[in-house]
Amino acid sequence: MKVLLTGATGYIGSAVTEHLVAAGHQVVALTRGAEPRPGRGWHAQLVGDTADPASLAGAVTPDIEAVIHLAPPSGDVDVDTAVIEALATPLRGTGRPFVYTSGVWVLGATGEAQEVGEQTPTDPIGIVGYRPRIEQRVLAEAAEGVRAVVVRPGIVYGRGGGIPAILVDRARRQGAPEYYGEEGVRWPTVHVDDLAELFVAAVERAEAGTVWHGVGQSSVPVRELARAAGQAAGVPVAPHAVPVEQAAEIFGPLFADALALDQSVSGAAARTALGWRPERPGAVAEIGSGSY
């Protein structure tokens, strides 16, 4: 397929590009400015800005056979809704896929329950407060003849990037690893290359109106991630907890709450229904002795 990809220059987008191309697809990258990078593997490049929905008019041309929307949200529900409208409307009645990227933070804290799945009601934390409404807007396109799909990644790691890179950087600068909130906080995690393969599976095989959790490990103790970050930073000492209030002074209150969010999220549905096989090293091993 010829796939229009927003966010193609980003951390996840770069990996998704590689895996789409490896699977035989052509990537048309939507970028904010002209950026000739032949090594990125793009088939073509379009200029548009997801913060300016009007700039997306005509981006989904008749030869575009799928859209993957990876670009980060704008922070404005009206703008993000208009972006969905601009990207999805040309696909109506075609049965072609539109894959939207959300995240597991829309589930909120999962508490002491077992791993939660895609049918669990959303209870978003502040940083993603309106995103469930955008998810529903996307899924509503299934009734219009679009193969509309939502993917919710966990905390993405690998290739030296993602939120875990913050843990490594903080450990290096502070001289000791740290984590945020309570000692028992757990993060659902996914390697960026495993996640990229899930996007390929979703664009190829996911049914209209479905939601998928991109989670390789359902509940990794953040204390262990911090310990691994200390190893990567060359400070292999016991990690210490930073209260959320103090973390808010460093990262801002919304992101601090996200870092302190305790979750256990299942990615089993994608394994069963889409044949997804996340097989890269686990988060602790990758952070401690891998790409970081």
mmCIF file of C-alpha atoms in Angstrom:
data_model
loop_
_atom_site.group_PDB
_atom_site.id
_atom_site.type_symbol
_atom_site.label_atom_id
_atom_site.label_comp_id
_atom_site.label_asym_id
_atom_site.label_seq_id
_atom_site.Cartn_x
_atom_site.Cartn_y
_atom_site.Cartn_z
ATOM 1 C CA MET A 1 0.000 0.000 0.000
ATOM 2 C CA LYS A 2 0.930 3.640 -0.361
ATOM 3 C CA VAL A 3 0.675 4.900 3.238
ATOM 4 C CA LEU A 4 0.432 8.538 4.293
ATOM 5 C CA LEU A 5 2.297 8.846 7.605
ATOM 6 C CA THR A 6 2.085 11.858 9.898
ATOM 7 C CA GLY A 7 4.827 12.200 12.497
ATOM 8 C CA ALA A 8 7.193 10.427 10.115
ATOM 9 C CA THR A 9 10.277 12.267 11.374
ATOM 10 C CA GLY A 10 9.664 11.398 15.019
ATOM 11 C CA TYR A 11 10.972 8.691 17.316
ATOM 12 C CA ILE A 12 8.149 6.231 16.616
ATOM 13 C CA GLY A 13 7.540 7.440 13.066
ATOM 14 C CA SER A 14 11.088 6.675 11.996
ATOM 15 C CA ALA A 15 10.730 3.075 13.177
ATOM 16 C CA VAL A 16 7.283 2.723 11.598
ATOM 17 C CA THR A 17 8.694 3.955 8.292
ATOM 18 C CA GLU A 18 11.412 1.304 8.349
ATOM 19 C CA HIS A 19 9.009 -1.512 9.118
ATOM 20 C CA LEU A 20 6.420 -0.415 6.570
ATOM 21 C CA VAL A 21 9.075 -0.300 3.866
ATOM 22 C CA ALA A 22 10.441 -3.688 4.948
ATOM 23 C CA ALA A 23 6.905 -5.089 4.589
ATOM 24 C CA GLY A 24 6.698 -3.822 1.016
ATOM 25 C CA HIS A 25 4.706 -0.619 1.532
ATOM 26 C CA GLN A 26 5.484 2.885 0.247
ATOM 27 C CA VAL A 27 5.585 5.711 2.795
ATOM 28 C CA VAL A 28 4.440 9.213 1.930
ATOM 29 C CA ALA A 29 5.697 11.380 4.790
ATOM 30 C CA LEU A 30 3.679 14.393 5.901
ATOM 31 C CA THR A 31 6.156 16.875 7.377
ATOM 32 C CA ARG A 32 5.964 20.493 8.524
ATOM 33 C CA GLY A 33 8.593 21.614 6.040
ATOM 34 C CA ALA A 34 10.524 20.326 3.068
ATOM 35 C CA GLU A 35 13.166 17.996 4.422
ATOM 36 C CA PRO A 36 14.949 15.978 1.734
ATOM 37 C CA ARG A 37 16.320 12.938 3.518
ATOM 38 C CA PRO A 38 16.743 10.106 1.006
ATOM 39 C CA GLY A 39 18.067 7.831 3.748
ATOM 40 C CA ARG A 40 14.742 7.894 5.601
ATOM 41 C CA GLY A 41 13.152 5.474 3.168
ATOM 42 C CA TRP A 42 10.237 7.669 2.190
ATOM 43 C CA HIS A 43 8.645 7.181 -1.207
ATOM 44 C CA ALA A 44 7.521 10.814 -1.244
ATOM 45 C CA GLN A 45 7.103 13.815 1.044
ATOM 46 C CA LEU A 46 4.215 16.235 1.499
ATOM 47 C CA VAL A 47 4.278 19.477 3.460
ATOM 48 C CA GLY A 48 1.527 20.032 6.012
ATOM 49 C CA ASP A 49 1.120 20.796 9.699
ATOM 50 C CA THR A 50 -1.274 18.909 11.962
ATOM 51 C CA ALA A 51 -1.494 22.066 14.094
ATOM 52 C CA ASP A 52 -3.077 23.718 11.033
ATOM 53 C CA PRO A 53 -5.835 21.451 9.691
ATOM 54 C CA ALA A 54 -6.358 23.662 6.649
ATOM 55 C CA SER A 55 -2.855 22.779 5.481
ATOM 56 C CA LEU A 56 -3.909 19.127 5.165
ATOM 57 C CA ALA A 57 -6.425 19.759 2.404
ATOM 58 C CA GLY A 58 -5.506 17.516 -0.495
ATOM 59 C CA ALA A 59 -2.965 15.482 1.489
ATOM 60 C CA VAL A 60 -4.993 12.278 1.121
ATOM 61 C CA THR A 61 -4.936 11.953 -2.642
ATOM 62 C CA PRO A 62 -6.819 9.184 -4.484
ATOM 63 C CA ASP A 63 -3.673 7.049 -4.678
ATOM 64 C CA ILE A 64 -3.205 7.043 -0.887
ATOM 65 C CA GLU A 65 -4.342 3.608 0.258
ATOM 66 C CA ALA A 66 -3.906 4.037 4.021
ATOM 67 C CA VAL A 67 -3.269 6.746 6.625
ATOM 68 C CA ILE A 68 -1.355 6.320 9.872
ATOM 69 C CA HIS A 69 -1.696 9.351 12.134
ATOM 70 C CA LEU A 70 1.327 9.377 14.452
ATOM 71 C CA ALA A 71 1.835 13.109 14.912
ATOM 72 C CA PRO A 72 1.376 14.248 18.522
ATOM 73 C CA PRO A 73 -1.876 15.968 19.513
ATOM 74 C CA SER A 74 -2.033 19.746 19.407
ATOM 75 C CA GLY A 75 -3.530 20.193 22.871
ATOM 76 C CA ASP A 76 -6.710 21.641 21.364
ATOM 77 C CA VAL A 77 -9.651 19.273 20.926
ATOM 78 C CA ASP A 78 -11.152 21.321 18.083
ATOM 79 C CA VAL A 79 -7.891 21.348 16.136
ATOM 80 C CA ASP A 80 -7.350 17.618 16.604
ATOM 81 C CA THR A 81 -10.948 16.889 15.574
ATOM 82 C CA ALA A 82 -10.466 18.968 12.446
ATOM 83 C CA VAL A 83 -7.289 17.021 11.631
ATOM 84 C CA ILE A 84 -9.189 13.727 11.861
ATOM 85 C CA GLU A 85 -11.864 15.177 9.587
ATOM 86 C CA ALA A 86 -9.287 16.306 7.018
ATOM 87 C CA LEU A 87 -7.438 12.994 6.944
ATOM 88 C CA ALA A 88 -10.380 10.598 7.206
ATOM 89 C CA THR A 89 -12.997 12.221 4.954
ATOM 90 C CA PRO A 90 -11.225 11.340 1.678
ATOM 91 C CA LEU A 91 -11.176 7.690 2.777
ATOM 92 C CA ARG A 92 -14.931 7.418 3.292
ATOM 93 C CA GLY A 93 -16.586 4.668 1.325
ATOM 94 C CA THR A 94 -13.268 3.106 0.308
ATOM 95 C CA GLY A 95 -12.733 0.585 3.132
ATOM 96 C CA ARG A 96 -9.167 1.862 3.375
ATOM 97 C CA PRO A 97 -7.455 1.979 6.793
ATOM 98 C CA PHE A 98 -7.062 5.007 9.025
ATOM 99 C CA VAL A 99 -4.908 4.196 12.060
ATOM 100 C CA TYR A 100 -4.865 6.704 14.915
ATOM 101 C CA THR A 101 -2.270 6.765 17.693
ATOM 102 C CA SER A 102 -3.563 7.246 21.219
ATOM 103 C CA GLY A 103 -1.936 5.819 24.373
ATOM 104 C CA VAL A 104 -2.575 3.780 27.491
ATOM 105 C CA TRP A 105 -2.735 6.880 29.693
ATOM 106 C CA VAL A 106 -6.384 7.244 28.572
ATOM 107 C CA LEU A 107 -7.123 4.285 30.874
ATOM 108 C CA GLY A 108 -5.957 6.082 34.018
ATOM 109 C CA ALA A 109 -4.693 4.183 37.038
ATOM 110 C CA THR A 110 -5.611 0.501 36.825
ATOM 111 C CA GLY A 111 -5.196 -0.173 40.549
ATOM 112 C CA GLU A 112 -4.837 -3.655 41.944
ATOM 113 C CA ALA A 113 -6.944 -5.258 39.222
ATOM 114 C CA GLN A 114 -5.601 -7.769 36.751
ATOM 115 C CA GLU A 115 -4.220 -6.538 33.457
ATOM 116 C CA VAL A 116 -6.851 -4.409 31.766
ATOM 117 C CA GLY A 117 -7.779 -4.857 28.127
ATOM 118 C CA GLU A 118 -9.246 -2.821 25.326
ATOM 119 C CA GLN A 119 -12.802 -3.124 26.657
ATOM 120 C CA THR A 120 -11.942 -1.305 29.900
ATOM 121 C CA PRO A 121 -13.684 2.095 30.122
ATOM 122 C CA THR A 122 -11.384 5.071 29.739
ATOM 123 C CA ASP A 123 -10.549 7.278 32.730
ATOM 124 C CA PRO A 124 -7.915 9.625 31.339
ATOM 125 C CA ILE A 125 -5.401 11.550 33.380
ATOM 126 C CA GLY A 126 -5.102 15.269 32.757
ATOM 127 C CA ILE A 127 -2.381 15.210 30.122
ATOM 128 C CA VAL A 128 -4.632 13.179 27.780
ATOM 129 C CA GLY A 129 -7.948 14.457 29.114
ATOM 130 C CA TYR A 130 -9.805 14.874 25.816
ATOM 131 C CA ARG A 131 -8.120 12.094 23.854
ATOM 132 C CA PRO A 132 -10.906 9.506 24.414
ATOM 133 C CA ARG A 133 -13.199 11.878 22.522
ATOM 134 C CA ILE A 134 -10.755 11.872 19.617
ATOM 135 C CA GLU A 135 -10.610 8.074 19.740
ATOM 136 C CA GLN A 136 -14.398 7.925 19.457
ATOM 137 C CA ARG A 137 -14.332 10.422 16.611
ATOM 138 C CA VAL A 138 -11.900 8.158 14.754
ATOM 139 C CA LEU A 139 -13.876 4.982 15.448
ATOM 140 C CA ALA A 140 -17.063 6.645 14.223
ATOM 141 C CA GLU A 141 -15.495 6.689 10.746
ATOM 142 C CA ALA A 142 -16.093 2.924 10.587
ATOM 143 C CA ALA A 143 -19.760 3.703 9.915
ATOM 144 C CA GLU A 144 -18.640 5.849 6.967
ATOM 145 C CA GLY A 145 -16.775 3.077 5.197
ATOM 146 C CA VAL A 146 -13.331 3.734 6.655
ATOM 147 C CA ARG A 147 -11.331 0.919 8.271
ATOM 148 C CA ALA A 148 -10.822 3.084 11.357
ATOM 149 C CA VAL A 149 -8.446 1.704 14.017
ATOM 150 C CA VAL A 150 -6.970 3.042 17.276
ATOM 151 C CA VAL A 151 -3.598 1.914 18.636
ATOM 152 C CA ARG A 152 -2.705 2.699 22.255
ATOM 153 C CA PRO A 153 1.031 2.270 22.859
ATOM 154 C CA GLY A 154 2.465 1.726 26.298
ATOM 155 C CA ILE A 155 5.637 3.506 27.423
ATOM 156 C CA VAL A 156 7.883 3.197 24.381
ATOM 157 C CA TYR A 157 11.561 2.350 24.767
ATOM 158 C CA GLY A 158 14.459 1.233 22.592
ATOM 159 C CA ARG A 159 16.840 2.915 20.176
ATOM 160 C CA GLY A 160 18.006 5.067 23.089
ATOM 161 C CA GLY A 161 14.820 7.133 23.082
ATOM 162 C CA GLY A 162 11.396 7.604 24.579
ATOM 163 C CA ILE A 163 10.510 8.440 28.167
ATOM 164 C CA PRO A 164 13.155 6.019 29.551
ATOM 165 C CA ALA A 165 15.812 8.320 28.085
ATOM 166 C CA ILE A 166 14.609 10.912 30.603
ATOM 167 C CA LEU A 167 15.372 8.481 33.439
ATOM 168 C CA VAL A 168 18.879 7.923 32.095
ATOM 169 C CA ASP A 169 19.507 11.639 31.607
ATOM 170 C CA ARG A 170 18.260 12.493 35.090
ATOM 171 C CA ALA A 171 20.390 9.746 36.637
ATOM 172 C CA ARG A 172 23.442 11.064 34.821
ATOM 173 C CA ARG A 173 22.838 14.674 35.821
ATOM 174 C CA GLN A 174 21.776 13.973 39.411
ATOM 175 C CA GLY A 175 24.396 11.306 40.074
ATOM 176 C CA ALA A 176 21.717 8.805 41.148
ATOM 177 C CA PRO A 177 18.704 7.174 39.473
ATOM 178 C CA GLU A 178 15.228 8.320 40.414
ATOM 179 C CA TYR A 179 11.597 7.458 39.823
ATOM 180 C CA TYR A 180 8.413 9.335 40.561
ATOM 181 C CA GLY A 181 5.537 8.759 42.918
ATOM 182 C CA GLU A 182 5.055 5.586 44.939
ATOM 183 C CA GLU A 183 7.517 2.704 45.091
ATOM 184 C CA GLY A 184 5.051 0.249 43.540
ATOM 185 C CA VAL A 185 4.373 2.233 40.342
ATOM 186 C CA ARG A 186 4.372 0.067 37.192
ATOM 187 C CA TRP A 187 4.519 1.028 33.548
ATOM 188 C CA PRO A 188 3.198 -1.000 30.596
ATOM 189 C CA THR A 189 6.047 -0.928 28.079
ATOM 190 C CA VAL A 190 6.753 -1.688 24.432
ATOM 191 C CA HIS A 191 9.928 -1.703 22.355
ATOM 192 C CA VAL A 192 9.731 0.844 19.545
ATOM 193 C CA ASP A 193 10.460 -1.789 16.888
ATOM 194 C CA ASP A 194 7.808 -4.136 18.272
ATOM 195 C CA LEU A 195 5.369 -1.222 18.271
ATOM 196 C CA ALA A 196 6.251 -0.424 14.664
ATOM 197 C CA GLU A 197 5.391 -3.990 13.720
ATOM 198 C CA LEU A 198 2.021 -3.588 15.428
ATOM 199 C CA PHE A 199 1.288 -0.549 13.266
ATOM 200 C CA VAL A 200 2.106 -2.611 10.190
ATOM 201 C CA ALA A 201 -0.221 -5.376 11.393
ATOM 202 C CA ALA A 202 -2.964 -2.855 12.168
ATOM 203 C CA VAL A 203 -2.801 -1.169 8.778
ATOM 204 C CA GLU A 204 -2.772 -4.541 7.016
ATOM 205 C CA ARG A 205 -5.211 -6.622 9.045
ATOM 206 C CA ALA A 206 -7.116 -4.818 11.828
ATOM 207 C CA GLU A 207 -10.867 -4.655 11.404
ATOM 208 C CA ALA A 208 -12.819 -1.412 11.297
ATOM 209 C CA GLY A 209 -13.814 0.048 14.643
ATOM 210 C CA THR A 210 -11.199 -1.759 16.713
ATOM 211 C CA VAL A 211 -8.814 -0.648 19.473
ATOM 212 C CA TRP A 212 -5.459 -2.307 20.186
ATOM 213 C CA HIS A 213 -3.054 -2.009 23.090
ATOM 214 C CA GLY A 214 0.557 -1.822 21.965
ATOM 215 C CA VAL A 215 2.044 -3.356 25.093
ATOM 216 C CA GLY A 216 4.870 -5.879 25.191
ATOM 217 C CA GLN A 217 5.232 -6.069 28.991
ATOM 218 C CA SER A 218 2.091 -5.339 30.959
ATOM 219 C CA SER A 219 3.498 -3.958 34.218
ATOM 220 C CA VAL A 220 7.206 -3.243 34.658
ATOM 221 C CA PRO A 221 8.148 -1.806 38.095
ATOM 222 C CA VAL A 222 9.454 1.698 37.488
ATOM 223 C CA ARG A 223 11.907 1.256 40.332
ATOM 224 C CA GLU A 224 13.595 -1.465 38.240
ATOM 225 C CA LEU A 225 13.576 0.780 35.173
ATOM 226 C CA ALA A 226 15.245 3.495 37.261
ATOM 227 C CA ARG A 227 17.852 1.041 38.488
ATOM 228 C CA ALA A 228 18.601 0.084 34.882
ATOM 229 C CA ALA A 229 18.787 3.779 33.976
ATOM 230 C CA GLY A 230 21.411 4.209 36.666
ATOM 231 C CA GLN A 231 23.460 1.414 35.128
ATOM 232 C CA ALA A 232 23.215 3.022 31.701
ATOM 233 C CA ALA A 233 24.244 6.381 33.177
ATOM 234 C CA GLY A 234 27.214 4.902 35.013
ATOM 235 C CA VAL A 235 25.725 5.403 38.483
ATOM 236 C CA PRO A 236 24.758 1.865 39.586
ATOM 237 C CA VAL A 237 23.309 2.797 42.966
ATOM 238 C CA ALA A 238 19.890 2.254 44.505
ATOM 239 C CA PRO A 239 17.205 4.468 42.937
ATOM 240 C CA HIS A 240 15.247 6.866 45.102
ATOM 241 C CA ALA A 241 11.653 8.023 44.900
ATOM 242 C CA VAL A 242 10.803 11.618 44.007
ATOM 243 C CA PRO A 243 7.406 12.753 45.322
ATOM 244 C CA VAL A 244 4.926 13.806 42.670
ATOM 245 C CA GLU A 245 4.875 17.357 44.033
ATOM 246 C CA GLN A 246 8.631 17.642 43.563
ATOM 247 C CA ALA A 247 8.462 16.001 40.143
ATOM 248 C CA ALA A 248 5.869 18.609 39.141
ATOM 249 C CA GLU A 249 8.459 21.326 39.724
ATOM 250 C CA ILE A 250 10.775 19.533 37.276
ATOM 251 C CA PHE A 251 8.373 18.348 34.576
ATOM 252 C CA GLY A 252 5.162 20.273 35.181
ATOM 253 C CA PRO A 253 2.160 18.812 37.017
ATOM 254 C CA LEU A 254 0.511 17.024 34.082
ATOM 255 C CA PHE A 255 3.605 15.106 32.975
ATOM 256 C CA ALA A 256 4.589 14.394 36.581
ATOM 257 C CA ASP A 257 1.203 12.762 37.155
ATOM 258 C CA ALA A 258 1.767 10.645 34.040
ATOM 259 C CA LEU A 259 5.212 9.506 35.202
ATOM 260 C CA ALA A 260 3.708 8.477 38.547
ATOM 261 C CA LEU A 261 0.758 6.604 36.993
ATOM 262 C CA ASP A 262 0.492 2.967 38.065
ATOM 263 C CA GLN A 263 -0.870 0.692 35.333
ATOM 264 C CA SER A 264 -1.080 -2.955 34.337
ATOM 265 C CA VAL A 265 -2.270 -3.220 30.727
ATOM 266 C CA SER A 266 -2.625 -6.289 28.544
ATOM 267 C CA GLY A 267 -1.445 -6.448 24.947
ATOM 268 C CA ALA A 268 -2.729 -9.991 24.475
ATOM 269 C CA ALA A 269 -5.530 -9.125 22.048
ATOM 270 C CA ALA A 270 -3.152 -7.983 19.324
ATOM 271 C CA ARG A 271 -1.101 -11.142 19.724
ATOM 272 C CA THR A 272 -4.169 -13.330 19.333
ATOM 273 C CA ALA A 273 -6.082 -11.487 16.620
ATOM 274 C CA LEU A 274 -3.345 -9.769 14.598
ATOM 275 C CA GLY A 275 -0.515 -12.250 15.049
ATOM 276 C CA TRP A 276 1.662 -9.578 16.669
ATOM 277 C CA ARG A 277 4.838 -10.975 18.225
ATOM 278 C CA PRO A 278 6.751 -8.504 20.421
ATOM 279 C CA GLU A 279 10.113 -10.236 20.793
ATOM 280 C CA ARG A 280 12.708 -7.526 21.483
ATOM 281 C CA PRO A 281 14.539 -7.384 24.826
ATOM 282 C CA GLY A 282 12.454 -6.280 27.794
ATOM 283 C CA ALA A 283 12.614 -2.698 29.025
ATOM 284 C CA VAL A 284 14.915 -3.322 32.000
ATOM 285 C CA ALA A 285 17.452 -5.228 29.894
ATOM 286 C CA GLU A 286 17.329 -2.733 27.021
ATOM 287 C CA ILE A 287 17.768 0.299 29.252
ATOM 288 C CA GLY A 288 20.447 -1.240 31.447
ATOM 289 C CA SER A 289 22.674 -2.785 28.792
ATOM 290 C CA GLY A 290 21.208 -1.940 25.376
ATOM 291 C CA SER A 291 20.815 1.236 23.360
ATOM 292 C CA TYR A 292 20.961 3.729 26.228
#
